[in-house]
Short mmCIF file of C-alpha atoms and ligand atoms in Angstrom, two decimals:
data_model
loop_
_atom_site.label_atom_id
_atom_site.label_comp_id
_atom_site.label_asym_id
_atom_site.label_seq_id
_atom_site.Cartn_x
_atom_site.Cartn_y
_atom_site.Cartn_z
CA UNK B 1 16.89 3.31 -26.14
CA UNK B 2 14.74 3.26 -23.25
CA UNK B 3 16.05 4.28 -19.80
CA UNK B 4 14.98 0.56 -18.84
CA UNK B 5 18.30 -0.92 -21.10
CA UNK B 6 20.35 1.81 -19.03
CA UNK B 7 20.35 -0.56 -16.10
CA UNK B 8 21.92 -3.39 -14.50
CA UNK B 9 18.40 -6.07 -15.66
CA UNK B 10 17.26 -6.19 -12.14
CA UNK B 11 17.33 -8.61 -9.49
CA UNK B 12 13.70 -7.93 -8.05
CA UNK B 13 16.79 -8.37 -4.86
CA UNK B 14 14.57 -8.31 -1.47
CA UNK B 15 14.30 -4.83 0.61
CA UNK B 16 12.21 -4.88 2.62
CA UNK B 17 9.86 -7.39 4.78
CA UNK B 18 7.33 -8.17 7.41
CA UNK B 19 6.92 -11.00 9.30
CA UNK B 20 4.25 -11.46 12.67
CA UNK B 21 3.30 -7.54 12.05
CA UNK B 22 0.61 -6.21 14.99
CA UNK B 23 -0.45 -3.13 15.50
CA UNK B 24 -2.87 -2.69 18.57
CA UNK B 25 -4.42 0.47 19.38
CA UNK B 26 -5.65 0.97 22.66
CA UNK B 27 -9.35 1.62 23.04
CA UNK B 28 -9.18 3.88 25.93
CA UNK B 29 -11.01 2.63 29.41
CA UNK B 30 -14.39 4.02 30.37
CA UNK B 31 -14.35 4.08 34.40
CA UNK B 32 -15.85 0.40 34.16
CA UNK B 33 -13.30 -0.65 32.68
CA UNK B 34 -10.86 1.22 35.87
CA UNK B 35 -12.38 -1.66 38.19
CA UNK B 36 -11.37 -4.65 35.35
CA UNK B 37 -8.84 -6.16 34.25
CA UNK B 38 -10.10 -6.32 31.05
CA UNK B 39 -7.91 -3.53 28.31
CA UNK B 40 -9.75 -3.08 25.20
CA UNK B 41 -7.67 -2.63 21.98
CA UNK B 42 -8.64 -1.92 18.01
CA UNK B 43 -6.93 -4.70 16.46
CA UNK B 44 -6.48 -2.81 12.94
CA UNK B 45 -3.52 -5.14 11.70
CA UNK B 46 -2.45 -8.71 12.91
CA UNK B 47 0.56 -11.02 11.88
CA UNK B 48 0.84 -9.27 8.22
CA UNK B 49 3.70 -10.56 6.66
CA UNK B 50 4.44 -8.98 3.88
CA UNK B 51 7.67 -8.95 0.79
CA UNK B 52 8.21 -5.44 -1.48
CA UNK B 53 10.96 -6.51 -3.96
CA UNK B 54 12.82 -4.28 -6.29
CA UNK B 55 11.09 -3.63 -9.62
CA UNK B 56 8.11 -5.04 -8.55
CA UNK B 57 4.97 -3.02 -7.25
CA UNK B 58 2.49 -4.71 -4.93
CA UNK B 59 -0.73 -3.58 -4.47
CA UNK B 60 -2.53 -3.60 -1.12
CA UNK B 61 -6.26 -4.00 -1.45
CA UNK B 62 -8.62 -4.46 1.21
CA UNK B 63 -12.36 -1.70 1.83
CA UNK B 64 -11.97 1.24 4.37
CA UNK B 65 -10.97 -0.16 7.88
CA UNK B 66 -9.77 -2.95 6.81
CA UNK B 67 -6.11 -1.73 8.04
CA UNK B 68 -3.86 -0.71 4.74
CA UNK B 69 -2.83 2.97 5.73
CA UNK B 70 -1.94 0.64 9.65
CA UNK B 71 0.44 -1.33 7.25
CA UNK B 72 2.34 2.04 5.93
CA UNK B 73 3.13 3.32 8.47
CA UNK B 74 3.87 0.64 10.69
CA UNK B 75 6.33 0.14 7.30
CA UNK B 76 7.59 3.90 7.42
CA UNK B 77 8.31 3.91 11.24
CA UNK B 78 5.76 6.44 12.03
CA UNK B 79 4.62 3.73 14.61
CA UNK B 80 6.16 1.56 16.57
CA UNK B 81 4.92 -1.90 16.77
CA UNK B 82 1.86 -4.27 19.03
CA UNK B 83 4.51 -6.05 17.71
CA UNK B 84 6.65 -8.58 14.99
CA UNK B 85 9.28 -7.59 12.30
CA UNK B 86 10.30 -5.28 10.10
CA UNK B 87 13.06 -6.05 7.59
CA UNK B 88 15.53 -3.58 5.16
CA UNK B 89 17.84 -6.21 3.55
CA UNK B 90 17.95 -8.47 5.70
CA UNK B 91 17.97 -7.04 9.05
CA UNK B 92 15.74 -6.15 11.75
CA UNK B 93 15.09 -1.84 12.11
CA UNK B 94 13.44 0.07 15.08
CA UNK B 95 13.83 3.15 15.22
CA UNK B 96 12.39 6.20 17.41
CA UNK B 97 12.78 9.17 15.40
CA UNK B 98 16.21 10.91 15.86
CA UNK B 99 19.65 10.02 13.19
CA UNK B 100 18.45 6.77 12.95
CA UNK B 101 15.14 7.56 11.53
CA UNK B 102 16.12 9.97 9.23
CA UNK B 103 18.35 7.39 8.01
CA UNK B 104 15.38 5.12 6.75
CA UNK B 105 13.46 7.78 5.60
CA UNK B 106 16.36 7.93 2.86
CA UNK B 107 15.75 4.30 1.97
CA UNK B 108 11.90 4.09 2.75
CA UNK B 109 9.53 7.45 1.93
CA UNK B 110 6.14 7.17 1.51
CA UNK B 111 3.47 9.52 -0.64
CA UNK B 112 0.70 10.33 1.08
CA UNK B 113 -3.83 10.47 -0.23
CA UNK B 114 -3.85 14.27 -0.32
CA UNK B 115 -0.49 15.83 -2.31
CA UNK B 116 -2.34 19.21 -1.30
CA UNK B 117 -2.73 18.40 2.52
CA UNK B 118 0.87 16.78 2.30
CA UNK B 119 2.36 20.44 0.95
CA UNK B 120 2.40 23.60 2.74
CA UNK B 121 0.45 26.25 1.31
CA UNK B 122 2.47 28.47 2.14
CA UNK B 123 5.97 27.14 0.39
CA UNK B 124 6.77 26.51 -3.51
CA UNK B 125 7.51 23.97 -5.06
CA UNK B 126 11.40 24.60 -5.29
CA UNK B 127 11.09 24.58 -1.01
CA UNK B 128 9.88 21.37 -0.50
CA UNK B 129 12.70 19.86 -2.87
CA UNK B 130 15.52 22.07 -1.61
CA UNK B 131 14.05 20.92 1.91
CA UNK B 132 14.14 17.02 1.47
CA UNK B 133 17.77 17.50 -0.53
CA UNK B 134 19.24 18.39 2.29
CA UNK B 135 17.91 16.46 4.80
CA UNK B 136 18.90 13.72 2.37
CA UNK B 137 22.79 15.79 1.41
CA UNK B 138 21.16 15.56 -2.00
CA UNK B 139 21.52 18.80 -2.36
CA UNK B 140 24.93 19.43 -4.01
CA UNK B 141 28.19 21.92 -3.39
CA UNK B 142 26.77 24.67 -5.34
CA UNK B 143 24.11 26.38 -6.17
CA UNK B 144 24.20 25.36 -9.46
CA UNK B 145 24.97 22.11 -9.09
CA UNK B 146 21.23 22.27 -6.41
CA UNK B 147 19.55 24.09 -9.54
CA UNK B 148 20.98 21.09 -11.95
CA UNK B 149 18.96 18.55 -8.78
CA UNK B 150 15.53 20.31 -8.46
CA UNK B 151 15.36 19.87 -12.48
CA UNK B 152 15.96 16.78 -12.86
CA UNK B 153 13.29 15.94 -9.82
CA UNK B 154 11.15 17.70 -11.65
CA UNK B 155 12.10 16.21 -15.45
CA UNK B 156 11.42 12.40 -13.61
CA UNK B 157 8.05 13.19 -13.37
CA UNK B 158 7.74 14.72 -15.66
CA UNK B 159 6.93 18.21 -14.71
CA UNK B 160 8.22 20.28 -18.38
CA UNK B 161 9.93 22.42 -18.65
CA UNK B 162 11.25 22.51 -15.01
CA UNK B 163 11.63 26.25 -14.59
CA UNK B 164 7.30 26.74 -15.46
CA UNK B 165 6.89 24.88 -12.08
CA UNK B 166 9.81 25.56 -9.27
CA UNK B 167 8.58 28.68 -8.12
CA UNK B 168 4.69 27.46 -7.26
CA UNK B 169 3.01 27.42 -4.62
CA UNK B 170 0.65 24.16 -4.88
CA UNK B 171 -2.16 25.79 -4.94
CA UNK B 172 -1.71 27.26 -8.50
CA UNK B 173 -0.96 23.23 -9.87
CA UNK B 174 -3.36 20.82 -10.87
CA UNK B 175 -4.40 18.00 -8.00
CA UNK B 176 -2.93 15.81 -10.95
CA UNK B 177 0.51 18.47 -11.00
CA UNK B 178 0.75 18.50 -7.08
CA UNK B 179 0.83 14.28 -6.98
CA UNK B 180 3.25 14.11 -8.94
CA UNK B 181 5.76 17.16 -6.37
CA UNK B 182 4.78 14.60 -4.30
CA UNK B 183 6.89 12.03 -5.54
CA UNK B 184 9.19 13.69 -6.88
CA UNK B 185 10.19 15.02 -2.94
CA UNK B 186 10.38 11.65 -2.68
CA UNK B 187 12.60 10.62 -5.37
CA UNK B 188 14.07 13.89 -3.67
CA UNK B 189 15.65 11.07 -1.02
CA UNK B 190 16.71 8.54 -3.86
CA UNK B 191 14.80 5.66 -1.89
CA UNK B 192 14.44 2.21 -2.78
CA UNK B 193 11.20 2.15 -1.51
CA UNK B 194 8.05 3.63 -1.72
CA UNK B 195 5.61 3.32 0.16
CA UNK B 196 2.55 5.23 -2.08
CA UNK B 197 -1.49 5.08 0.33
CA UNK B 198 -3.68 5.48 -2.47
CA UNK B 199 -1.73 7.73 -4.78
CA UNK B 200 -4.53 8.62 -6.98
CA UNK B 201 -7.61 8.13 -5.37
CA UNK B 202 -8.05 11.78 -5.08
CA UNK B 203 -7.25 12.05 -8.95
CA UNK B 204 -9.35 12.89 -11.30
CA UNK B 205 -10.73 9.61 -12.95
CA UNK B 206 -8.91 10.96 -16.45
CA UNK B 207 -5.10 12.10 -14.62
CA UNK B 208 -4.70 8.92 -12.54
CA UNK B 209 -3.78 6.71 -14.91
CA UNK B 210 -0.50 9.49 -15.75
CA UNK B 211 0.05 8.85 -12.71
CA UNK B 212 -0.02 4.65 -12.15
CA UNK B 213 2.25 5.42 -15.68
CA UNK B 214 4.45 7.82 -13.82
CA UNK B 215 4.80 5.67 -10.85
CA UNK B 216 5.74 2.45 -12.93
CA UNK B 217 8.58 4.11 -14.59
CA UNK B 218 9.99 5.22 -12.10
CA UNK B 219 9.56 1.36 -10.80
CA UNK B 220 11.66 0.24 -13.75
CA UNK B 221 13.86 3.56 -14.50
CA UNK B 222 14.87 3.30 -10.62
CA UNK B 223 14.22 0.01 -10.35
CA UNK B 224 12.14 0.76 -6.71
CA UNK B 225 10.21 -1.09 -4.81
CA UNK B 226 6.13 0.35 -4.79
CA UNK B 227 3.78 -0.83 -2.04
CA UNK B 228 0.42 0.23 -4.19
CA UNK B 229 -2.71 0.92 -1.24
CA UNK B 230 -6.36 0.41 -3.36
CA UNK B 231 -9.55 0.11 -2.64
CA UNK B 232 -9.35 -0.73 -5.87
CA UNK B 233 -8.63 -3.68 -7.31
CA UNK B 234 -8.67 -3.26 -11.46
CA UNK B 235 -6.30 -0.97 -10.82
CA UNK B 236 -4.68 -3.55 -8.91
CA UNK B 237 -4.48 -5.68 -11.78
CA UNK B 238 -3.21 -3.34 -14.17
CA UNK B 239 -0.54 -1.67 -11.68
CA UNK B 240 0.74 -4.49 -9.58
CA UNK B 241 2.81 -7.00 -10.33
CA UNK B 242 1.70 -8.69 -6.85
CA UNK B 243 -1.31 -8.01 -4.92
CA UNK B 244 -1.60 -9.06 -2.05
CA UNK B 245 -5.96 -9.07 -0.35
CA UNK B 246 -6.50 -7.59 3.41
CA UNK B 247 -9.64 -8.15 5.58
CA UNK B 248 -10.04 -6.50 9.02
CA UNK B 249 -6.31 -6.51 9.71
CA UNK B 250 -5.27 -9.66 8.38
CA UNK B 251 -4.87 -11.18 5.56
CA UNK B 252 -6.40 -13.30 3.33
CA UNK B 253 -5.63 -14.29 0.20
CA UNK B 254 -2.55 -13.37 -2.17
CA UNK B 255 0.37 -13.38 -5.09
CA UNK B 256 0.75 -13.21 -9.18
CA UNK B 257 -1.89 -9.65 -9.16
CA UNK B 258 -3.06 -11.54 -12.92
CA UNK B 259 -3.83 -14.87 -11.12
CA UNK B 260 -5.65 -13.07 -7.80
CA UNK B 261 -7.90 -10.93 -9.93
CA UNK B 262 -9.32 -13.62 -12.57
CA UNK B 263 -8.98 -16.28 -10.27
CA UNK B 264 -10.07 -15.00 -6.92
CA UNK B 265 -10.54 -17.87 -4.63
CA UNK B 266 -10.98 -16.62 -1.30
CA UNK B 267 -14.65 -15.39 -0.70
CA UNK B 268 -13.92 -12.08 0.11
CA UNK B 269 -11.83 -11.14 -3.53
CA UNK B 270 -14.56 -12.37 -5.41
CA UNK B 271 -17.12 -9.70 -3.31
CA UNK B 272 -14.26 -7.18 -4.21
CA UNK B 273 -14.47 -8.42 -7.59
CA UNK B 274 -18.04 -8.86 -7.65
CA UNK B 275 -18.22 -4.98 -6.32
CA UNK B 276 -16.80 -3.40 -8.63
CA UNK B 277 -19.23 -1.81 -10.97
CA UNK B 278 -19.21 -4.30 -14.39
CA UNK B 279 -20.35 -3.22 -17.49
CA UNK B 280 -20.93 -7.14 -19.01
CA UNK B 281 -22.40 -8.15 -15.16
CA UNK B 282 -25.98 -5.55 -15.73
CA UNK B 283 -28.02 -8.01 -18.51
CA UNK B 284 -26.85 -11.16 -16.10
CA UNK B 285 -28.42 -9.63 -12.66
CA UNK B 286 -30.53 -12.49 -10.84
CA UNK B 287 -28.75 -14.95 -12.19
CA UNK B 288 -28.41 -17.14 -10.24
CA UNK B 289 -24.80 -17.94 -11.12
CA UNK B 290 -23.97 -14.34 -9.92
CA UNK B 291 -25.24 -15.36 -6.65
CA UNK B 292 -23.24 -13.05 -4.44
CA UNK B 293 -20.95 -13.93 -1.93
CA UNK B 294 -21.08 -11.61 0.68
CA UNK B 295 -25.59 -13.26 1.25
CA UNK B 296 -25.11 -12.99 4.65
CA UNK B 297 -24.99 -9.45 4.82
CA UNK B 298 -21.91 -6.08 3.91
CA UNK B 299 -20.49 -4.81 7.13
CA UNK B 300 -17.50 -5.02 7.98
CA UNK B 301 -17.20 -6.96 11.39
CA UNK B 302 -15.45 -4.36 14.65
CA UNK B 303 -12.20 -4.08 15.58
CA UNK B 304 -12.36 -4.00 18.87
CA UNK B 305 -13.38 -8.08 19.38
CA UNK B 306 -12.62 -9.13 15.83
CA UNK B 307 -15.05 -12.90 15.20
CA UNK B 308 -13.18 -15.90 15.55
CA UNK B 309 -10.90 -18.24 12.68
CA UNK B 310 -11.93 -16.18 10.24
CA UNK B 311 -12.69 -13.05 10.78
CA UNK B 312 -15.22 -12.96 7.55
CA UNK B 313 -16.73 -16.21 8.30
CA UNK B 314 -20.23 -14.17 9.31
CA UNK B 315 -20.50 -12.95 6.00
CA UNK B 316 -18.71 -15.20 4.04
CA UNK B 317 -22.05 -18.37 2.28
CA UNK B 318 -19.47 -20.92 2.28
CA UNK B 319 -18.92 -20.54 6.23
CA UNK B 320 -18.47 -24.40 7.39
CA UNK B 321 -18.13 -25.24 11.72
CA UNK B 322 -14.36 -24.95 11.66
CA UNK B 323 -13.79 -21.53 9.82
CA UNK B 324 -16.49 -19.91 13.35
CA UNK B 325 -13.02 -20.86 15.56
CA UNK B 326 -9.60 -21.78 13.57
CA UNK B 327 -8.05 -19.06 11.44
CA UNK B 328 -7.22 -20.43 8.46
CA UNK B 329 -3.63 -21.07 7.14
CA UNK B 330 -2.07 -19.61 3.80
CA UNK B 331 -3.07 -22.46 1.64
CA UNK B 332 -1.13 -23.24 -1.72
CA UNK B 333 -3.12 -22.07 -5.69
CA UNK B 334 -2.39 -22.76 -8.31
CA UNK B 335 -0.89 -19.43 -11.05
CA UNK B 336 -1.72 -18.50 -14.86
CA UNK B 337 0.87 -17.82 -15.75
CA UNK B 338 2.59 -21.13 -13.99
CA UNK B 339 5.72 -18.49 -11.93
CA UNK B 340 4.41 -16.49 -9.32
CA UNK B 341 2.46 -17.83 -6.15
CA UNK B 342 -0.40 -18.11 -5.32
CA UNK B 343 -2.21 -19.10 -1.90
CA UNK B 344 -5.82 -17.99 0.24
CA UNK B 345 -6.11 -18.49 3.66
CA UNK B 346 -9.10 -19.61 3.53
CA UNK B 347 -10.91 -23.23 4.81
CA UNK B 348 -11.80 -24.23 1.07
CA UNK B 349 -8.91 -25.09 -0.07
CA UNK B 350 -7.70 -27.39 2.41
CA UNK B 351 -6.89 -30.34 1.19
CA UNK B 352 -10.50 -32.68 1.24
CA UNK B 353 -13.14 -29.50 1.53
CA UNK B 354 -15.41 -29.33 -0.88
CA UNK B 355 -15.40 -26.56 -3.11
N1 ATP I 1 -4.53 6.43 15.28
C1 ATP I 1 -5.27 5.34 15.78
N2 ATP I 1 -6.10 5.37 17.34
C2 ATP I 1 -7.06 4.54 17.21
N3 ATP I 1 -7.63 3.45 16.22
C3 ATP I 1 -7.21 3.69 14.36
C4 ATP I 1 -5.92 4.26 14.32
N4 ATP I 1 -5.34 4.42 13.60
C5 ATP I 1 -6.52 2.95 12.84
N5 ATP I 1 -7.54 3.11 13.35
C6 ATP I 1 -7.98 2.63 13.14
O1 ATP I 1 -7.60 1.43 13.06
C7 ATP I 1 -8.20 0.68 12.13
C8 ATP I 1 -7.88 0.64 11.16
O2 ATP I 1 -7.07 1.78 10.03
P1 ATP I 1 -6.31 2.42 8.15
O3 ATP I 1 -6.42 3.82 8.94
O4 ATP I 1 -5.26 1.49 8.22
O5 ATP I 1 -7.54 1.67 8.37
P2 ATP I 1 -7.44 1.72 6.15
O6 ATP I 1 -7.99 0.75 5.55
O7 ATP I 1 -6.16 1.87 5.74
O8 ATP I 1 -8.66 2.32 5.52
P3 ATP I 1 -9.33 3.57 4.54
O9 ATP I 1 -9.79 2.54 2.91
O10 ATP I 1 -10.00 3.86 5.25
O11 ATP I 1 -7.82 4.29 4.33
C9 ATP I 1 -10.04 1.01 11.77
O12 ATP I 1 -10.56 0.86 12.81
C10 ATP I 1 -9.13 2.93 12.51
O13 ATP I 1 -10.47 3.40 13.12
MG1 MG I 2 -5.80 4.28 4.83
#
């Protein structure tokens, strides 16, 4: 019998939602701007709508600087938001530290990119995990119970036998083992949501799959909602149920992962997929059918003065006059499996637009 057989049927209930989520970082004002009313800001995230459900992985994909980590930190309530709403089980939550923050953290945990930086080098695995359990009141009444809980945490992340790892320091572990300890620490809170910010990008390619498989197993066994942040759209197809594509602070496409990666609609998503190395395409270089989506040149825009209309329009070979003036809404598109959703914020999909 598998672990999932013992669980009640997963309902994919909505746990965490963001609506209109916006984060602008003010830019330090220079001498000249002191005399003007000009207030510059980095538009890191604008009007983001996202839903995380139990038992589902949602990937957030985009290039460096597109605002992915800012989204994770906003959802973890590590930054105050400029505007918008974050709802946990339907209830709007705004916390500024203290007991409320701790209560929120019990349900929403974050895993960082660099497990070496997120574990204190002078403390053992036992210390890190005991602390997590104590903070969240899950350390048990007796030392035997605590010991058992520690063992269970390590077993959950497949560090077996647990005794071998409990008294190790971070530098005595491999990168993959350290990331597993970080995951175990997050599980110490018994959360409903894991926000994983590029959890495998600092690991050797050979062990990435193991850590992703572990997260998928946890999603199923513990019915977790996982936000998986990545540069790598190919891994989103493998690992995530839904994929959201972010460009310069805005979501541009989203939906069922299979559909978004197999039938990408937004020119930026197509560019991301084309940029991934694919040996099958090497012999077709120069074929006009494979004209790159990025003929206009490949620099992401300034987020201090982002392009008006669609933020991708200066790089888009399909750009129409409207693209530079009007922000495209989400247009619904077909889904490969017939289930789930697929949308793109691109004027190409407005009824009657030439594709
Ligand atoms: N604390 C901050 N203060 C000012 N600007 C910030 C801050 N944090 C992020 N930014 C800016 O916000 C934008 C988005 O940054 P963010 O780190 O969210 O991107 P990212 O998609 O996670 O990039 P990467 O893939 O490199 O991790 C960037 O232009 C960044 O310079
Ligand atoms: Mg980041």
